[in-house]
Amino acid sequence: MRRVAVLISGSGSNMVSLVAAMQADKAADPVLVLSNRPDAGGLAKAAAFGVPTAVVDHTAFADRAAFEGAVHAELVAAKADLVCLAGFMRILGEDFTRLWEGRMLNIHPSLLPKYKGLNTHARAIAAGDEQAGCSVHEVTAELDDGPVLGQARLAIRPDDTPDTLAARILPLEHRLYPAVLRRVVAGDRSPVVIQG
Ligand code: GRF
């Protein structure tokens, strides 16, 4: 597994850290960066790295199956054998996740299984948790639910807001995701743990 496609919807900061890591240590090849949004800032960043890009605009499709069929076709055309979701904000249906079962990863900004879904940092603060962080997991049909392949954690500060916490966790994401990708392409699925 070394032909990696990265799916984004926005700024693509996690994509940048993945592509930079792959180009640095040659452990894998970034063969495609695909966005569901034509205006995603990450597309220009990918092009600057020399990585082929594609846009499959979800608003241009009648339903989710048609959209996911078009995404799958782009992945097959790029001969991707591993997919990294990185700030990709579409929920993927069962048929698509089954096609890529075991070959699709996602980064989620919480210490899974806690706080699946959105507003993760606000929920951790509201719950009075000591720690927060991010997780890389295998994508399955159940949202944010697959086997966890890595986690990075740090202490929540008393004065943290969701924004300040997100800002301190994002650099951990940029360390965690490349570390997990390196292990996965080496055939090792043992979890990566980073204490921030
Ligand atoms: C990150 O917090 C990531 O955990 C979540 O989307 C946010 C933005 O990611 N999935 P990126 O900057 O677009 O990579």
PDB file of C-alpha atoms and ligand atoms in Angstrom:
ATOM      1  CA  MET A   1       0.000   0.000   0.000  1.00  0.00           C
ATOM      2  CA  ARG A   2       1.866   3.029  -1.090  1.00  0.00           C
ATOM      3  CA  ARG A   3      -0.221   5.002  -3.573  1.00  0.00           C
ATOM      4  CA  VAL A   4      -2.005   7.444  -1.266  1.00  0.00           C
ATOM      5  CA  ALA A   5      -4.931   9.715  -2.113  1.00  0.00           C
ATOM      6  CA  VAL A   6      -5.898  12.483   0.305  1.00  0.00           C
ATOM      7  CA  LEU A   7      -9.459  13.819   0.465  1.00  0.00           C
ATOM      8  CA  ILE A   8     -10.013  17.377   1.694  1.00  0.00           C
ATOM      9  CA  SER A   9     -12.779  19.956   1.964  1.00  0.00           C
ATOM     10  CA  GLY A  10     -10.920  23.018   3.225  1.00  0.00           C
ATOM     11  CA  SER A  11      -7.509  24.436   4.111  1.00  0.00           C
ATOM     12  CA  GLY A  12      -5.850  21.034   3.919  1.00  0.00           C
ATOM     13  CA  SER A  13      -3.304  21.569   6.701  1.00  0.00           C
ATOM     14  CA  ASN A  14      -3.377  17.845   7.492  1.00  0.00           C
ATOM     15  CA  MET A  15      -2.978  17.065   3.784  1.00  0.00           C
ATOM     16  CA  VAL A  16       0.094  19.317   3.679  1.00  0.00           C
ATOM     17  CA  SER A  17       1.698  17.481   6.590  1.00  0.00           C
ATOM     18  CA  LEU A  18       0.939  14.092   4.978  1.00  0.00           C
ATOM     19  CA  VAL A  19       2.262  15.076   1.535  1.00  0.00           C
ATOM     20  CA  ALA A  20       5.388  16.732   2.980  1.00  0.00           C
ATOM     21  CA  ALA A  21       6.122  13.626   5.066  1.00  0.00           C
ATOM     22  CA  MET A  22       5.638  11.281   2.086  1.00  0.00           C
ATOM     23  CA  GLN A  23       7.874  13.395  -0.146  1.00  0.00           C
ATOM     24  CA  ALA A  24      10.511  13.592   2.599  1.00  0.00           C
ATOM     25  CA  ASP A  25      10.858   9.931   3.466  1.00  0.00           C
ATOM     26  CA  LYS A  26       9.523   8.366   0.267  1.00  0.00           C
ATOM     27  CA  ALA A  27       7.576   5.832   2.346  1.00  0.00           C
ATOM     28  CA  ALA A  28       4.558   6.369   0.131  1.00  0.00           C
ATOM     29  CA  ASP A  29       3.501   8.341  -2.946  1.00  0.00           C
ATOM     30  CA  PRO A  30       0.849  11.058  -2.803  1.00  0.00           C
ATOM     31  CA  VAL A  31      -0.929  10.305  -6.091  1.00  0.00           C
ATOM     32  CA  LEU A  32      -4.029  12.502  -5.727  1.00  0.00           C
ATOM     33  CA  VAL A  33      -5.553  15.249  -3.616  1.00  0.00           C
ATOM     34  CA  LEU A  34      -9.316  15.341  -4.132  1.00  0.00           C
ATOM     35  CA  SER A  35     -11.719  17.939  -2.788  1.00  0.00           C
ATOM     36  CA  ASN A  36     -15.521  17.968  -2.720  1.00  0.00           C
ATOM     37  CA  ARG A  37     -15.347  21.761  -2.756  1.00  0.00           C
ATOM     38  CA  PRO A  38     -13.963  23.646  -5.768  1.00  0.00           C
ATOM     39  CA  ASP A  39     -12.868  26.526  -3.507  1.00  0.00           C
ATOM     40  CA  ALA A  40     -10.865  24.419  -1.036  1.00  0.00           C
ATOM     41  CA  GLY A  41      -7.641  26.226  -0.159  1.00  0.00           C
ATOM     42  CA  GLY A  42      -5.822  22.907   0.036  1.00  0.00           C
ATOM     43  CA  LEU A  43      -6.067  22.390  -3.751  1.00  0.00           C
ATOM     44  CA  ALA A  44      -3.525  25.130  -4.491  1.00  0.00           C
ATOM     45  CA  LYS A  45      -1.239  23.795  -1.745  1.00  0.00           C
ATOM     46  CA  ALA A  46      -1.367  20.312  -3.267  1.00  0.00           C
ATOM     47  CA  ALA A  47      -0.587  21.698  -6.726  1.00  0.00           C
ATOM     48  CA  ALA A  48       2.397  23.561  -5.234  1.00  0.00           C
ATOM     49  CA  PHE A  49       3.716  20.177  -4.066  1.00  0.00           C
ATOM     50  CA  GLY A  50       3.271  18.865  -7.606  1.00  0.00           C
ATOM     51  CA  VAL A  51       0.513  16.473  -6.546  1.00  0.00           C
ATOM     52  CA  PRO A  52      -2.328  15.885  -9.052  1.00  0.00           C
ATOM     53  CA  THR A  53      -5.644  17.293  -7.852  1.00  0.00           C
ATOM     54  CA  ALA A  54      -9.292  16.660  -8.619  1.00  0.00           C
ATOM     55  CA  VAL A  55     -12.571  18.258  -7.639  1.00  0.00           C
ATOM     56  CA  VAL A  56     -15.754  16.233  -7.272  1.00  0.00           C
ATOM     57  CA  ASP A  57     -18.267  18.860  -6.251  1.00  0.00           C
ATOM     58  CA  HIS A  58     -20.910  17.158  -4.118  1.00  0.00           C
ATOM     59  CA  THR A  59     -23.455  19.878  -4.978  1.00  0.00           C
ATOM     60  CA  ALA A  60     -23.287  18.781  -8.637  1.00  0.00           C
ATOM     61  CA  PHE A  61     -24.709  15.324  -7.944  1.00  0.00           C
ATOM     62  CA  ALA A  62     -28.320  14.264  -7.532  1.00  0.00           C
ATOM     63  CA  ASP A  63     -27.596  12.034  -4.564  1.00  0.00           C
ATOM     64  CA  ARG A  64     -24.864  10.680  -2.320  1.00  0.00           C
ATOM     65  CA  ALA A  65     -24.448   7.453  -4.301  1.00  0.00           C
ATOM     66  CA  ALA A  66     -23.731   9.379  -7.515  1.00  0.00           C
ATOM     67  CA  PHE A  67     -21.248  11.634  -5.731  1.00  0.00           C
ATOM     68  CA  GLU A  68     -19.446   8.717  -4.082  1.00  0.00           C
ATOM     69  CA  GLY A  69     -19.393   6.844  -7.388  1.00  0.00           C
ATOM     70  CA  ALA A  70     -17.579   9.781  -8.967  1.00  0.00           C
ATOM     71  CA  VAL A  71     -15.110   9.968  -6.062  1.00  0.00           C
ATOM     72  CA  HIS A  72     -14.447   6.227  -6.334  1.00  0.00           C
ATOM     73  CA  ALA A  73     -13.828   6.576 -10.076  1.00  0.00           C
ATOM     74  CA  GLU A  74     -11.188   9.267  -9.460  1.00  0.00           C
ATOM     75  CA  LEU A  75      -9.470   7.082  -6.833  1.00  0.00           C
ATOM     76  CA  VAL A  76      -9.441   4.102  -9.202  1.00  0.00           C
ATOM     77  CA  ALA A  77      -8.120   6.271 -12.050  1.00  0.00           C
ATOM     78  CA  ALA A  78      -5.280   7.417  -9.775  1.00  0.00           C
ATOM     79  CA  LYS A  79      -4.642   3.774  -8.814  1.00  0.00           C
ATOM     80  CA  ALA A  80      -4.806   4.763  -5.160  1.00  0.00           C
ATOM     81  CA  ASP A  81      -4.501   1.887  -2.706  1.00  0.00           C
ATOM     82  CA  LEU A  82      -4.895   3.928   0.470  1.00  0.00           C
ATOM     83  CA  VAL A  83      -7.201   6.882   1.137  1.00  0.00           C
ATOM     84  CA  CYS A  84      -6.574   9.488   3.859  1.00  0.00           C
ATOM     85  CA  LEU A  85      -9.517  11.700   4.801  1.00  0.00           C
ATOM     86  CA  ALA A  86      -8.047  14.986   6.052  1.00  0.00           C
ATOM     87  CA  GLY A  87     -10.542  17.643   6.962  1.00  0.00           C
ATOM     88  CA  PHE A  88     -12.984  15.947   4.585  1.00  0.00           C
ATOM     89  CA  MET A  89     -16.417  17.055   5.702  1.00  0.00           C
ATOM     90  CA  ARG A  90     -18.743  14.637   3.902  1.00  0.00           C
ATOM     91  CA  ILE A  91     -20.198  11.584   5.603  1.00  0.00           C
ATOM     92  CA  LEU A  92     -19.430   8.534   3.456  1.00  0.00           C
ATOM     93  CA  GLY A  93     -22.058   5.869   2.978  1.00  0.00           C
ATOM     94  CA  GLU A  94     -21.827   2.151   3.687  1.00  0.00           C
ATOM     95  CA  ASP A  95     -21.275   1.084   0.066  1.00  0.00           C
ATOM     96  CA  PHE A  96     -18.307   3.419  -0.347  1.00  0.00           C
ATOM     97  CA  THR A  97     -16.732   2.615   3.028  1.00  0.00           C
ATOM     98  CA  ARG A  98     -17.095  -1.106   2.285  1.00  0.00           C
ATOM     99  CA  LEU A  99     -15.245  -0.649  -1.028  1.00  0.00           C
ATOM    100  CA  TRP A 100     -12.335   0.929   0.908  1.00  0.00           C
ATOM    101  CA  GLU A 101     -12.591  -1.063   4.133  1.00  0.00           C
ATOM    102  CA  GLY A 102      -9.148  -1.398   5.721  1.00  0.00           C
ATOM    103  CA  ARG A 103      -7.701   1.065   3.175  1.00  0.00           C
ATOM    104  CA  MET A 104      -9.224   4.358   4.327  1.00  0.00           C
ATOM    105  CA  LEU A 105      -8.118   6.456   7.316  1.00  0.00           C
ATOM    106  CA  ASN A 106      -9.511   9.577   8.942  1.00  0.00           C
ATOM    107  CA  ILE A 107      -8.277  12.065  11.499  1.00  0.00           C
ATOM    108  CA  HIS A 108     -10.820  13.172  14.062  1.00  0.00           C
ATOM    109  CA  PRO A 109     -10.210  15.939  16.618  1.00  0.00           C
ATOM    110  CA  SER A 110     -11.102  14.007  19.773  1.00  0.00           C
ATOM    111  CA  LEU A 111      -9.837  11.112  21.891  1.00  0.00           C
ATOM    112  CA  LEU A 112     -12.122   8.489  20.349  1.00  0.00           C
ATOM    113  CA  PRO A 113     -14.369   6.818  21.259  1.00  0.00           C
ATOM    114  CA  LYS A 114     -15.248  10.065  23.023  1.00  0.00           C
ATOM    115  CA  TYR A 115     -16.973  12.850  21.099  1.00  0.00           C
ATOM    116  CA  LYS A 116     -17.761  11.378  17.708  1.00  0.00           C
ATOM    117  CA  GLY A 117     -19.229  13.953  15.341  1.00  0.00           C
ATOM    118  CA  LEU A 118     -18.837  17.718  15.592  1.00  0.00           C
ATOM    119  CA  ASN A 119     -17.907  20.375  18.173  1.00  0.00           C
ATOM    120  CA  THR A 120     -15.499  17.977  19.834  1.00  0.00           C
ATOM    121  CA  HIS A 121     -13.359  20.487  21.726  1.00  0.00           C
ATOM    122  CA  ALA A 122     -16.351  22.393  23.114  1.00  0.00           C
ATOM    123  CA  ARG A 123     -17.787  19.091  24.366  1.00  0.00           C
ATOM    124  CA  ALA A 124     -14.530  18.059  26.058  1.00  0.00           C
ATOM    125  CA  ILE A 125     -14.271  21.433  27.807  1.00  0.00           C
ATOM    126  CA  ALA A 126     -17.955  21.368  28.825  1.00  0.00           C
ATOM    127  CA  ALA A 127     -17.494  17.872  30.271  1.00  0.00           C
ATOM    128  CA  GLY A 128     -14.574  19.105  32.382  1.00  0.00           C
ATOM    129  CA  ASP A 129     -12.194  16.587  30.831  1.00  0.00           C
ATOM    130  CA  GLU A 130      -8.547  16.716  31.903  1.00  0.00           C
ATOM    131  CA  GLN A 131      -7.276  15.873  28.412  1.00  0.00           C
ATOM    132  CA  ALA A 132      -8.220  16.359  24.767  1.00  0.00           C
ATOM    133  CA  GLY A 133      -6.578  15.428  21.518  1.00  0.00           C
ATOM    134  CA  CYS A 134      -6.995  13.751  18.157  1.00  0.00           C
ATOM    135  CA  SER A 135      -7.316  10.256  16.761  1.00  0.00           C
ATOM    136  CA  VAL A 136      -6.541   8.560  13.463  1.00  0.00           C
ATOM    137  CA  HIS A 137      -8.868   5.655  12.791  1.00  0.00           C
ATOM    138  CA  GLU A 138      -9.891   3.249  10.045  1.00  0.00           C
ATOM    139  CA  VAL A 139     -13.076   4.459   8.367  1.00  0.00           C
ATOM    140  CA  THR A 140     -16.066   2.156   8.613  1.00  0.00           C
ATOM    141  CA  ALA A 141     -19.746   2.694   7.857  1.00  0.00           C
ATOM    142  CA  GLU A 142     -20.294   3.896  11.433  1.00  0.00           C
ATOM    143  CA  LEU A 143     -19.251   7.557  11.792  1.00  0.00           C
ATOM    144  CA  ASP A 144     -15.908   8.074  13.609  1.00  0.00           C
ATOM    145  CA  ASP A 145     -16.059   4.481  14.841  1.00  0.00           C
ATOM    146  CA  GLY A 146     -13.404   2.296  13.223  1.00  0.00           C
ATOM    147  CA  PRO A 147     -10.282   0.827  14.869  1.00  0.00           C
ATOM    148  CA  VAL A 148      -8.080   3.585  16.320  1.00  0.00           C
ATOM    149  CA  LEU A 149      -4.565   3.567  14.800  1.00  0.00           C
ATOM    150  CA  GLY A 150      -3.132   6.480  16.755  1.00  0.00           C
ATOM    151  CA  GLN A 151      -3.858   9.155  19.305  1.00  0.00           C
ATOM    152  CA  ALA A 152      -2.195  12.386  20.404  1.00  0.00           C
ATOM    153  CA  ARG A 153      -3.285  13.980  23.662  1.00  0.00           C
ATOM    154  CA  LEU A 154      -2.619  17.060  25.755  1.00  0.00           C
ATOM    155  CA  ALA A 155      -3.928  18.663  28.952  1.00  0.00           C
ATOM    156  CA  ILE A 156      -6.887  21.015  28.706  1.00  0.00           C
ATOM    157  CA  ARG A 157      -6.029  24.314  30.364  1.00  0.00           C
ATOM    158  CA  PRO A 158      -8.528  26.068  32.672  1.00  0.00           C
ATOM    159  CA  ASP A 159      -8.684  29.079  30.362  1.00  0.00           C
ATOM    160  CA  ASP A 160      -8.983  27.040  27.149  1.00  0.00           C
ATOM    161  CA  THR A 161     -11.736  27.858  24.697  1.00  0.00           C
ATOM    162  CA  PRO A 162     -12.659  25.542  21.810  1.00  0.00           C
ATOM    163  CA  ASP A 163     -10.570  27.753  19.530  1.00  0.00           C
ATOM    164  CA  THR A 164      -7.457  27.855  21.724  1.00  0.00           C
ATOM    165  CA  LEU A 165      -7.692  24.106  22.271  1.00  0.00           C
ATOM    166  CA  ALA A 166      -8.117  23.456  18.536  1.00  0.00           C
ATOM    167  CA  ALA A 167      -5.090  25.633  17.842  1.00  0.00           C
ATOM    168  CA  ARG A 168      -2.940  23.599  20.252  1.00  0.00           C
ATOM    169  CA  ILE A 169      -4.230  20.250  18.962  1.00  0.00           C
ATOM    170  CA  LEU A 170      -3.831  20.947  15.242  1.00  0.00           C
ATOM    171  CA  PRO A 171       0.008  20.724  15.387  1.00  0.00           C
ATOM    172  CA  LEU A 172      -0.412  17.367  17.145  1.00  0.00           C
ATOM    173  CA  GLU A 173      -2.619  16.242  14.256  1.00  0.00           C
ATOM    174  CA  HIS A 174       0.159  17.204  11.874  1.00  0.00           C
ATOM    175  CA  ARG A 175       2.566  14.959  13.806  1.00  0.00           C
ATOM    176  CA  LEU A 176       0.163  12.077  14.390  1.00  0.00           C
ATOM    177  CA  TYR A 177      -1.245  11.504  10.919  1.00  0.00           C
ATOM    178  CA  PRO A 178       2.135  11.128   9.126  1.00  0.00           C
ATOM    179  CA  ALA A 179       3.353   8.818  11.917  1.00  0.00           C
ATOM    180  CA  VAL A 180       0.297   6.582  11.540  1.00  0.00           C
ATOM    181  CA  LEU A 181       0.584   6.628   7.735  1.00  0.00           C
ATOM    182  CA  ARG A 182       4.222   5.523   7.915  1.00  0.00           C
ATOM    183  CA  ARG A 183       3.266   2.555  10.094  1.00  0.00           C
ATOM    184  CA  VAL A 184       0.290   1.567   7.948  1.00  0.00           C
ATOM    185  CA  VAL A 185       2.280   1.596   4.683  1.00  0.00           C
ATOM    186  CA  ALA A 186       4.902  -0.523   6.488  1.00  0.00           C
ATOM    187  CA  GLY A 187       2.168  -3.028   7.285  1.00  0.00           C
ATOM    188  CA  ASP A 188       2.058  -2.175  10.994  1.00  0.00           C
ATOM    189  CA  ARG A 189      -1.326  -1.339  12.501  1.00  0.00           C
ATOM    190  CA  SER A 190      -0.151  -1.035  16.105  1.00  0.00           C
ATOM    191  CA  PRO A 191      -1.378   2.263  17.577  1.00  0.00           C
ATOM    192  CA  VAL A 192       0.818   5.384  17.625  1.00  0.00           C
ATOM    193  CA  VAL A 193       0.626   7.329  20.904  1.00  0.00           C
ATOM    194  CA  ILE A 194       1.861  10.921  21.207  1.00  0.00           C
ATOM    195  CA  GLN A 195       1.754  12.866  24.474  1.00  0.00           C
ATOM    196  CA  GLY A 196       1.717  16.596  23.698  1.00  0.00           C
TER     197      GLY A 196
HETATM  198  C1  GRF B   1      -8.895  19.506  11.716  1.00  0.00           C
HETATM  199  O1  GRF B   1      -9.176  19.897  13.035  1.00  0.00           O
HETATM  200  C2  GRF B   1      -9.198  18.030  11.567  1.00  0.00           C
HETATM  201  O2  GRF B   1      -9.088  17.326  12.787  1.00  0.00           O
HETATM  202  C3  GRF B   1     -10.606  18.018  11.101  1.00  0.00           C
HETATM  203  O3  GRF B   1     -10.692  19.120  10.211  1.00  0.00           O
HETATM  204  C4  GRF B   1      -9.883  20.187  10.754  1.00  0.00           C
HETATM  205  C5  GRF B   1      -9.234  20.966   9.642  1.00  0.00           C
HETATM  206  O4  GRF B   1      -8.367  20.119   8.985  1.00  0.00           O
HETATM  207  N1  GRF B   1     -10.918  16.774  10.468  1.00  0.00           N
HETATM  208  P1  GRF B   1      -7.434  20.637   7.744  1.00  0.00           P
HETATM  209  O5  GRF B   1      -6.708  21.892   8.211  1.00  0.00           O
HETATM  210  O6  GRF B   1      -8.348  20.965   6.582  1.00  0.00           O
HETATM  211  O7  GRF B   1      -6.514  19.495   7.494  1.00  0.00           O
END
